[in-house]
């Protein structure tokens, strides 16, 4: 039993004050079972609650749902409550959503990463809403002295059709609170959904548009200090000496502290600490290799040709297949480092005290933030509270806790509440990047153009395993070898939206188009033949759903008019196909390219998506469209290079992003198969690079073997 966390106490007290005896239900994230309900009264805010996820019903009929997962722009703060409201049978206009703080005793998975929030919580949230509905119906049935089976719930009301009686949820809240909590409640049939599958605005839209303080950068507390951190200018260097005399003498500066190979300036305003940081005199020295992009390019070739590699999957007799092949196709594809560049740079607030700590800010992994802070401070985790603000983007960068620890360590050293703020330059030059990788593919074809052998070697810079050895075409080729080599570098890397698959998909799907061309087959039909072969005679384990992959392939081809459209010149329209499975979802895309002034221009991308049940049409479409724009933009323009450990790009004047006039039309089609929902924040990004590059090949006859595309032919000269 524990009190509501301090970080939600004010919201809860407001709720309790307005509820005046309403019903509060809590549901444990692990078992989705309701805890004992509590009647809200003037003293409810200080009552001990052993709940996890919260559902409150006020006498005026307002439903308040505490959303536990971090909101990073993926729409989870809207989707989670929609799921509860669907089973509760309540009018969506009655629902009020409040962000819950970190509480691992009440919530099981408070993470925004891996596109896993909905798959993990789908059943739990439905059971939460259904349990409340059953209790409210039971309360009405007792009052009317009728069987519960004779009553129904609709739009926040319980109805007894035989007598015409009806009561609102608010009127029933107190009585419902006195009933035992039912177990194993029956959930709705998908065909009976009235909320899920329709279009809804994001619950924070109004607050965002009107500039309400939702984001970490908005957070302010009277008396807090501000800090900026000076980091080594290059990866592989360490601080040798610090002269902070001039910085400390500047207006508003409270202190300059050194920690974890960093120097932080602490003061009374962001501007003051920024200006003081500029006059710090910090001397650095190398503590390891200072690597450059040119070094990595040489390493890629050495490791691709070396004999040392970790075998990830091996099926059949690969060497025999290649020896007997009528034709062998061999290609190499390369992708650079990429920064995350969320619109909101890294920032966090920490107030470290002797007896505990308070953390507030944008994090995708609040439990990790608390755990690392607890370890550093030598405190029990329960002595540290974490409140999540809305995030202005994350894309995997905020899965790490380094920027949280900046605030924790500076607060401890300064003995004051401190908010650490990164600039855009800090964000880009001290980030953890998407790993740079190079792939070598080989395919063996028999005399009929069938792929009888397949090899893939991935070489990555701090990439771990840069392959996904269980993904297509594994299982569809009788003889297959996938292995990898990793080079350890001082340049820090980490998950970048759709980790590994964001660049692997481009390489794999571009290569499959090459193989299809060498086999004299249509690219879509070539993939369908492989999938059908895997259905009939699979080789080893097939970890993806073949029928679902075939379905999105056919849907994308149908909706795009694959092979049937004409371009502006009257010739067949240049189209490129791509197909990928990631985060439990299936996405096929068709890119369309036309030539304008001698250059290829992407005009449209069609996407067929199987992510199971779509909860919010608006949110889902935005996720797919955003992923496609993100994937295309970085494939076309993104490039992070290094010279002696130092990034060459430090802001958007030197790091190219996609521009508004370069964004193509995006058409999205969802497969309606009634299956449980799967991930959607990431799966639309991986196929995009290849859909674009394969279409460009059709338009120009030139393959794109490296990202960014604009640095390759036929884009030379585009700025």
PDB file of N, CA and C in Angstrom, residues 42-112:
ATOM      1  N   UNK A  42     -13.634  14.021   0.541  1.00  0.00           N
ATOM      2  CA  UNK A  42     -12.669  15.075   0.853  1.00  0.00           C
ATOM      3  C   UNK A  42     -11.351  14.518   1.354  1.00  0.00           C
ATOM      4  N   UNK A  43     -11.368  13.294   1.921  1.00  0.00           N
ATOM      5  CA  UNK A  43     -10.151  12.723   2.470  1.00  0.00           C
ATOM      6  C   UNK A  43      -9.472  11.723   1.528  1.00  0.00           C
ATOM      7  N   UNK A  44     -10.074  11.526   0.316  1.00  0.00           N
ATOM      8  CA  UNK A  44      -9.581  10.469  -0.571  1.00  0.00           C
ATOM      9  C   UNK A  44      -8.163  10.726  -1.054  1.00  0.00           C
ATOM     10  N   UNK A  45      -7.783  11.986  -1.165  1.00  0.00           N
ATOM     11  CA  UNK A  45      -6.470  12.291  -1.719  1.00  0.00           C
ATOM     12  C   UNK A  45      -5.342  11.773  -0.855  1.00  0.00           C
ATOM     13  N   UNK A  46      -5.587  11.558   0.426  1.00  0.00           N
ATOM     14  CA  UNK A  46      -4.521  11.075   1.295  1.00  0.00           C
ATOM     15  C   UNK A  46      -4.675   9.599   1.624  1.00  0.00           C
ATOM     16  N   UNK A  47      -5.628   8.934   0.984  1.00  0.00           N
ATOM     17  CA  UNK A  47      -5.846   7.521   1.268  1.00  0.00           C
ATOM     18  C   UNK A  47      -4.783   6.671   0.584  1.00  0.00           C
ATOM     19  N   UNK A  48      -4.447   5.545   1.194  1.00  0.00           N
ATOM     20  CA  UNK A  48      -3.475   4.633   0.610  1.00  0.00           C
ATOM     21  C   UNK A  48      -4.166   3.793  -0.454  1.00  0.00           C
ATOM     22  N   UNK A  49      -3.542   3.690  -1.638  1.00  0.00           N
ATOM     23  CA  UNK A  49      -4.149   2.978  -2.757  1.00  0.00           C
ATOM     24  C   UNK A  49      -3.167   1.958  -3.317  1.00  0.00           C
ATOM     25  N   UNK A  50      -3.610   0.751  -3.472  1.00  0.00           N
ATOM     26  CA  UNK A  50      -2.770  -0.273  -4.061  1.00  0.00           C
ATOM     27  C   UNK A  50      -3.242  -0.520  -5.485  1.00  0.00           C
ATOM     28  N   UNK A  51      -3.302   0.563  -6.273  1.00  0.00           N
ATOM     29  CA  UNK A  51      -3.790   0.480  -7.639  1.00  0.00           C
ATOM     30  C   UNK A  51      -2.616   0.570  -8.600  1.00  0.00           C
ATOM     31  N   UNK A  52      -2.946   0.334  -9.878  1.00  0.00           N
ATOM     32  CA  UNK A  52      -1.926   0.505 -10.893  1.00  0.00           C
ATOM     33  C   UNK A  52      -2.380   1.559 -11.885  1.00  0.00           C
ATOM     34  N   UNK A  53      -3.347   1.237 -12.683  1.00  0.00           N
ATOM     35  CA  UNK A  53      -3.873   2.172 -13.651  1.00  0.00           C
ATOM     36  C   UNK A  53      -5.213   2.652 -13.134  1.00  0.00           C
ATOM     37  N   UNK A  54      -5.514   3.933 -13.306  1.00  0.00           N
ATOM     38  CA  UNK A  54      -6.657   4.545 -12.632  1.00  0.00           C
ATOM     39  C   UNK A  54      -7.795   4.913 -13.571  1.00  0.00           C
ATOM     40  N   UNK A  55      -8.996   4.646 -13.103  1.00  0.00           N
ATOM     41  CA  UNK A  55     -10.211   5.051 -13.790  1.00  0.00           C
ATOM     42  C   UNK A  55     -11.135   5.661 -12.754  1.00  0.00           C
ATOM     43  N   UNK A  56     -11.435   6.943 -12.878  1.00  0.00           N
ATOM     44  CA  UNK A  56     -12.274   7.641 -11.904  1.00  0.00           C
ATOM     45  C   UNK A  56     -13.547   8.135 -12.569  1.00  0.00           C
ATOM     46  N   UNK A  57     -14.659   7.994 -11.858  1.00  0.00           N
ATOM     47  CA  UNK A  57     -15.950   8.465 -12.355  1.00  0.00           C
ATOM     48  C   UNK A  57     -16.521   9.446 -11.352  1.00  0.00           C
ATOM     49  N   UNK A  58     -16.727  10.684 -11.792  1.00  0.00           N
ATOM     50  CA  UNK A  58     -17.262  11.730 -10.925  1.00  0.00           C
ATOM     51  C   UNK A  58     -18.788  11.744 -11.020  1.00  0.00           C
ATOM     52  N   UNK A  59     -19.466  12.338 -10.024  1.00  0.00           N
ATOM     53  CA  UNK A  59     -20.929  12.408 -10.059  1.00  0.00           C
ATOM     54  C   UNK A  59     -21.488  13.103 -11.295  1.00  0.00           C
ATOM     55  N   UNK A  60     -20.695  13.999 -11.895  1.00  0.00           N
ATOM     56  CA  UNK A  60     -21.186  14.664 -13.111  1.00  0.00           C
ATOM     57  C   UNK A  60     -20.981  13.806 -14.354  1.00  0.00           C
ATOM     58  N   UNK A  61     -20.480  12.588 -14.183  1.00  0.00           N
ATOM     59  CA  UNK A  61     -20.313  11.665 -15.301  1.00  0.00           C
ATOM     60  C   UNK A  61     -18.964  11.750 -15.979  1.00  0.00           C
ATOM     61  N   UNK A  62     -18.094  12.641 -15.556  1.00  0.00           N
ATOM     62  CA  UNK A  62     -16.771  12.755 -16.163  1.00  0.00           C
ATOM     63  C   UNK A  62     -15.920  11.536 -15.825  1.00  0.00           C
ATOM     64  N   UNK A  63     -15.274  10.988 -16.822  1.00  0.00           N
ATOM     65  CA  UNK A  63     -14.389   9.843 -16.646  1.00  0.00           C
ATOM     66  C   UNK A  63     -12.952  10.344 -16.713  1.00  0.00           C
ATOM     67  N   UNK A  64     -12.164  10.065 -15.700  1.00  0.00           N
ATOM     68  CA  UNK A  64     -10.750  10.439 -15.711  1.00  0.00           C
ATOM     69  C   UNK A  64      -9.905   9.184 -15.780  1.00  0.00           C
ATOM     70  N   UNK A  65      -9.030   9.145 -16.771  1.00  0.00           N
ATOM     71  CA  UNK A  65      -8.149   7.994 -16.951  1.00  0.00           C
ATOM     72  C   UNK A  65      -6.707   8.472 -16.850  1.00  0.00           C
ATOM     73  N   UNK A  66      -5.938   7.820 -15.980  1.00  0.00           N
ATOM     74  CA  UNK A  66      -4.523   8.123 -15.843  1.00  0.00           C
ATOM     75  C   UNK A  66      -3.758   7.274 -16.851  1.00  0.00           C
ATOM     76  N   UNK A  67      -3.115   7.930 -17.814  1.00  0.00           N
ATOM     77  CA  UNK A  67      -2.364   7.227 -18.855  1.00  0.00           C
ATOM     78  C   UNK A  67      -0.924   7.032 -18.391  1.00  0.00           C
ATOM     79  N   UNK A  68      -0.459   5.800 -18.233  1.00  0.00           N
ATOM     80  CA  UNK A  68       0.838   5.567 -17.587  1.00  0.00           C
ATOM     81  C   UNK A  68       2.059   5.689 -18.491  1.00  0.00           C
ATOM     82  N   UNK A  69       1.914   5.526 -19.809  1.00  0.00           N
ATOM     83  CA  UNK A  69       3.102   5.461 -20.665  1.00  0.00           C
ATOM     84  C   UNK A  69       3.545   6.828 -21.158  1.00  0.00           C
ATOM     85  N   UNK A  70       4.836   6.995 -21.398  1.00  0.00           N
ATOM     86  CA  UNK A  70       5.342   8.283 -21.884  1.00  0.00           C
ATOM     87  C   UNK A  70       4.745   8.633 -23.247  1.00  0.00           C
ATOM     88  N   UNK A  71       4.392   9.899 -23.411  1.00  0.00           N
ATOM     89  CA  UNK A  71       3.855  10.391 -24.688  1.00  0.00           C
ATOM     90  C   UNK A  71       4.964  11.110 -25.441  1.00  0.00           C
ATOM     91  N   UNK A  72       5.374  10.512 -26.557  1.00  0.00           N
ATOM     92  CA  UNK A  72       6.495  11.038 -27.326  1.00  0.00           C
ATOM     93  C   UNK A  72       6.046  11.520 -28.697  1.00  0.00           C
ATOM     94  N   UNK A  73       4.716  11.621 -28.879  1.00  0.00           N
ATOM     95  CA  UNK A  73       4.178  12.005 -30.175  1.00  0.00           C
ATOM     96  C   UNK A  73       3.550  10.835 -30.907  1.00  0.00           C
ATOM     97  N   UNK A  74       3.615   9.636 -30.301  1.00  0.00           N
ATOM     98  CA  UNK A  74       3.053   8.442 -30.930  1.00  0.00           C
ATOM     99  C   UNK A  74       1.555   8.300 -30.684  1.00  0.00           C
ATOM    100  N   UNK A  75       0.984   9.188 -29.861  1.00  0.00           N
ATOM    101  CA  UNK A  75      -0.457   9.183 -29.653  1.00  0.00           C
ATOM    102  C   UNK A  75      -0.950   8.240 -28.589  1.00  0.00           C
ATOM    103  N   UNK A  76      -0.033   7.749 -27.741  1.00  0.00           N
ATOM    104  CA  UNK A  76      -0.438   6.758 -26.742  1.00  0.00           C
ATOM    105  C   UNK A  76      -1.359   7.370 -25.696  1.00  0.00           C
ATOM    106  N   UNK A  77      -1.211   8.658 -25.434  1.00  0.00           N
ATOM    107  CA  UNK A  77      -2.035   9.326 -24.430  1.00  0.00           C
ATOM    108  C   UNK A  77      -3.480   9.456 -24.894  1.00  0.00           C
ATOM    109  N   UNK A  78      -3.698   9.305 -26.186  1.00  0.00           N
ATOM    110  CA  UNK A  78      -5.059   9.272 -26.737  1.00  0.00           C
ATOM    111  C   UNK A  78      -5.541   7.834 -26.895  1.00  0.00           C
ATOM    112  N   UNK A  79      -4.661   6.961 -27.379  1.00  0.00           N
ATOM    113  CA  UNK A  79      -5.054   5.583 -27.680  1.00  0.00           C
ATOM    114  C   UNK A  79      -5.388   4.779 -26.436  1.00  0.00           C
ATOM    115  N   UNK A  80      -4.564   4.880 -25.387  1.00  0.00           N
ATOM    116  CA  UNK A  80      -4.841   4.118 -24.166  1.00  0.00           C
ATOM    117  C   UNK A  80      -6.231   4.412 -23.602  1.00  0.00           C
ATOM    118  N   UNK A  81      -6.576   5.674 -23.384  1.00  0.00           N
ATOM    119  CA  UNK A  81      -7.914   5.965 -22.860  1.00  0.00           C
ATOM    120  C   UNK A  81      -9.037   5.533 -23.798  1.00  0.00           C
ATOM    121  N   UNK A  82      -8.802   5.583 -25.111  1.00  0.00           N
ATOM    122  CA  UNK A  82      -9.824   5.131 -26.062  1.00  0.00           C
ATOM    123  C   UNK A  82     -10.149   3.658 -25.852  1.00  0.00           C
ATOM    124  N   UNK A  83      -9.123   2.864 -25.566  1.00  0.00           N
ATOM    125  CA  UNK A  83      -9.332   1.429 -25.351  1.00  0.00           C
ATOM    126  C   UNK A  83     -10.191   1.203 -24.107  1.00  0.00           C
ATOM    127  N   UNK A  84      -9.866   1.923 -23.037  1.00  0.00           N
ATOM    128  CA  UNK A  84     -10.653   1.805 -21.805  1.00  0.00           C
ATOM    129  C   UNK A  84     -12.080   2.274 -22.047  1.00  0.00           C
ATOM    130  N   UNK A  85     -12.217   3.423 -22.715  1.00  0.00           N
ATOM    131  CA  UNK A  85     -13.547   4.006 -22.957  1.00  0.00           C
ATOM    132  C   UNK A  85     -14.411   3.101 -23.815  1.00  0.00           C
ATOM    133  N   UNK A  86     -13.786   2.375 -24.743  1.00  0.00           N
ATOM    134  CA  UNK A  86     -14.549   1.464 -25.603  1.00  0.00           C
ATOM    135  C   UNK A  86     -15.251   0.400 -24.773  1.00  0.00           C
ATOM    136  N   UNK A  87     -14.531  -0.246 -23.884  1.00  0.00           N
ATOM    137  CA  UNK A  87     -15.129  -1.296 -23.068  1.00  0.00           C
ATOM    138  C   UNK A  87     -16.040  -0.733 -21.980  1.00  0.00           C
ATOM    139  N   UNK A  88     -15.790   0.504 -21.591  1.00  0.00           N
ATOM    140  CA  UNK A  88     -16.622   1.135 -20.573  1.00  0.00           C
ATOM    141  C   UNK A  88     -17.963   1.575 -21.124  1.00  0.00           C
ATOM    142  N   UNK A  89     -18.046   1.694 -22.452  1.00  0.00           N
ATOM    143  CA  UNK A  89     -19.262   2.196 -23.114  1.00  0.00           C
ATOM    144  C   UNK A  89     -19.597   3.609 -22.634  1.00  0.00           C
ATOM    145  N   UNK A  90     -18.630   4.500 -22.856  1.00  0.00           N
ATOM    146  CA  UNK A  90     -18.807   5.873 -22.407  1.00  0.00           C
ATOM    147  C   UNK A  90     -18.638   6.816 -23.592  1.00  0.00           C
ATOM    148  N   UNK A  91     -19.292   7.951 -23.535  1.00  0.00           N
ATOM    149  CA  UNK A  91     -19.130   8.985 -24.542  1.00  0.00           C
ATOM    150  C   UNK A  91     -17.707   9.535 -24.430  1.00  0.00           C
ATOM    151  N   UNK A  92     -16.966   9.544 -25.539  1.00  0.00           N
ATOM    152  CA  UNK A  92     -15.580  10.007 -25.527  1.00  0.00           C
ATOM    153  C   UNK A  92     -15.459  11.449 -25.030  1.00  0.00           C
ATOM    154  N   UNK A  93     -16.502  12.242 -25.249  1.00  0.00           N
ATOM    155  CA  UNK A  93     -16.465  13.636 -24.815  1.00  0.00           C
ATOM    156  C   UNK A  93     -16.436  13.758 -23.287  1.00  0.00           C
ATOM    157  N   UNK A  94     -16.820  12.708 -22.603  1.00  0.00           N
ATOM    158  CA  UNK A  94     -16.823  12.722 -21.139  1.00  0.00           C
ATOM    159  C   UNK A  94     -15.457  12.393 -20.535  1.00  0.00           C
ATOM    160  N   UNK A  95     -14.516  11.941 -21.377  1.00  0.00           N
ATOM    161  CA  UNK A  95     -13.255  11.424 -20.860  1.00  0.00           C
ATOM    162  C   UNK A  95     -12.235  12.539 -20.667  1.00  0.00           C
ATOM    163  N   UNK A  96     -11.601  12.538 -19.505  1.00  0.00           N
ATOM    164  CA  UNK A  96     -10.505  13.445 -19.201  1.00  0.00           C
ATOM    165  C   UNK A  96      -9.255  12.596 -18.976  1.00  0.00           C
ATOM    166  N   UNK A  97      -8.151  12.970 -19.637  1.00  0.00           N
ATOM    167  CA  UNK A  97      -6.931  12.165 -19.577  1.00  0.00           C
ATOM    168  C   UNK A  97      -5.853  12.898 -18.785  1.00  0.00           C
ATOM    169  N   UNK A  98      -5.215  12.188 -17.864  1.00  0.00           N
ATOM    170  CA  UNK A  98      -4.137  12.745 -17.047  1.00  0.00           C
ATOM    171  C   UNK A  98      -2.917  11.830 -17.154  1.00  0.00           C
ATOM    172  N   UNK A  99      -1.742  12.425 -17.401  1.00  0.00           N
ATOM    173  CA  UNK A  99      -0.501  11.642 -17.459  1.00  0.00           C
ATOM    174  C   UNK A  99      -0.132  11.143 -16.064  1.00  0.00           C
ATOM    175  N   UNK A 100       0.048   9.842 -15.938  1.00  0.00           N
ATOM    176  CA  UNK A 100       0.459   9.265 -14.655  1.00  0.00           C
ATOM    177  C   UNK A 100       1.970   9.378 -14.497  1.00  0.00           C
ATOM    178  N   UNK A 101       2.456   9.446 -13.269  1.00  0.00           N
ATOM    179  CA  UNK A 101       3.902   9.452 -13.028  1.00  0.00           C
ATOM    180  C   UNK A 101       4.440   8.024 -13.030  1.00  0.00           C
ATOM    181  N   UNK A 102       5.750   7.892 -12.873  1.00  0.00           N
ATOM    182  CA  UNK A 102       6.353   6.565 -12.772  1.00  0.00           C
ATOM    183  C   UNK A 102       5.929   5.890 -11.480  1.00  0.00           C
ATOM    184  N   UNK A 103       5.427   4.678 -11.604  1.00  0.00           N
ATOM    185  CA  UNK A 103       5.103   3.865 -10.436  1.00  0.00           C
ATOM    186  C   UNK A 103       5.078   2.410 -10.889  1.00  0.00           C
ATOM    187  N   UNK A 104       6.201   1.731 -10.720  1.00  0.00           N
ATOM    188  CA  UNK A 104       6.307   0.364 -11.212  1.00  0.00           C
ATOM    189  C   UNK A 104       5.504  -0.633 -10.387  1.00  0.00           C
ATOM    190  N   UNK A 105       5.031  -0.221  -9.197  1.00  0.00           N
ATOM    191  CA  UNK A 105       4.158  -1.100  -8.428  1.00  0.00           C
ATOM    192  C   UNK A 105       2.739  -1.049  -8.966  1.00  0.00           C
ATOM    193  N   UNK A 106       2.404   0.046  -9.613  1.00  0.00           N
ATOM    194  CA  UNK A 106       1.058   0.192 -10.154  1.00  0.00           C
ATOM    195  C   UNK A 106       0.995  -0.079 -11.651  1.00  0.00           C
ATOM    196  N   UNK A 107       2.087   0.197 -12.355  1.00  0.00           N
ATOM    197  CA  UNK A 107       2.110   0.014 -13.806  1.00  0.00           C
ATOM    198  C   UNK A 107       3.261  -0.903 -14.175  1.00  0.00           C
ATOM    199  N   UNK A 108       3.034  -1.753 -15.131  1.00  0.00           N
ATOM    200  CA  UNK A 108       4.037  -2.764 -15.447  1.00  0.00           C
ATOM    201  C   UNK A 108       5.067  -2.281 -16.460  1.00  0.00           C
ATOM    202  N   UNK A 109       4.635  -1.650 -17.514  1.00  0.00           N
ATOM    203  CA  UNK A 109       5.550  -1.256 -18.596  1.00  0.00           C
ATOM    204  C   UNK A 109       5.337   0.212 -18.934  1.00  0.00           C
ATOM    205  N   UNK A 110       6.145   1.076 -18.366  1.00  0.00           N
ATOM    206  CA  UNK A 110       6.055   2.505 -18.654  1.00  0.00           C
ATOM    207  C   UNK A 110       7.236   2.891 -19.540  1.00  0.00           C
ATOM    208  N   UNK A 111       7.141   2.482 -20.793  1.00  0.00           N
ATOM    209  CA  UNK A 111       8.213   2.689 -21.766  1.00  0.00           C
ATOM    210  C   UNK A 111       7.609   3.152 -23.083  1.00  0.00           C
ATOM    211  N   UNK A 112       8.277   4.107 -23.731  1.00  0.00           N
ATOM    212  CA  UNK A 112       7.923   4.485 -25.095  1.00  0.00           C
ATOM    213  C   UNK A 112       9.077   4.054 -25.984  1.00  0.00           C
TER     214      UNK A 112
END
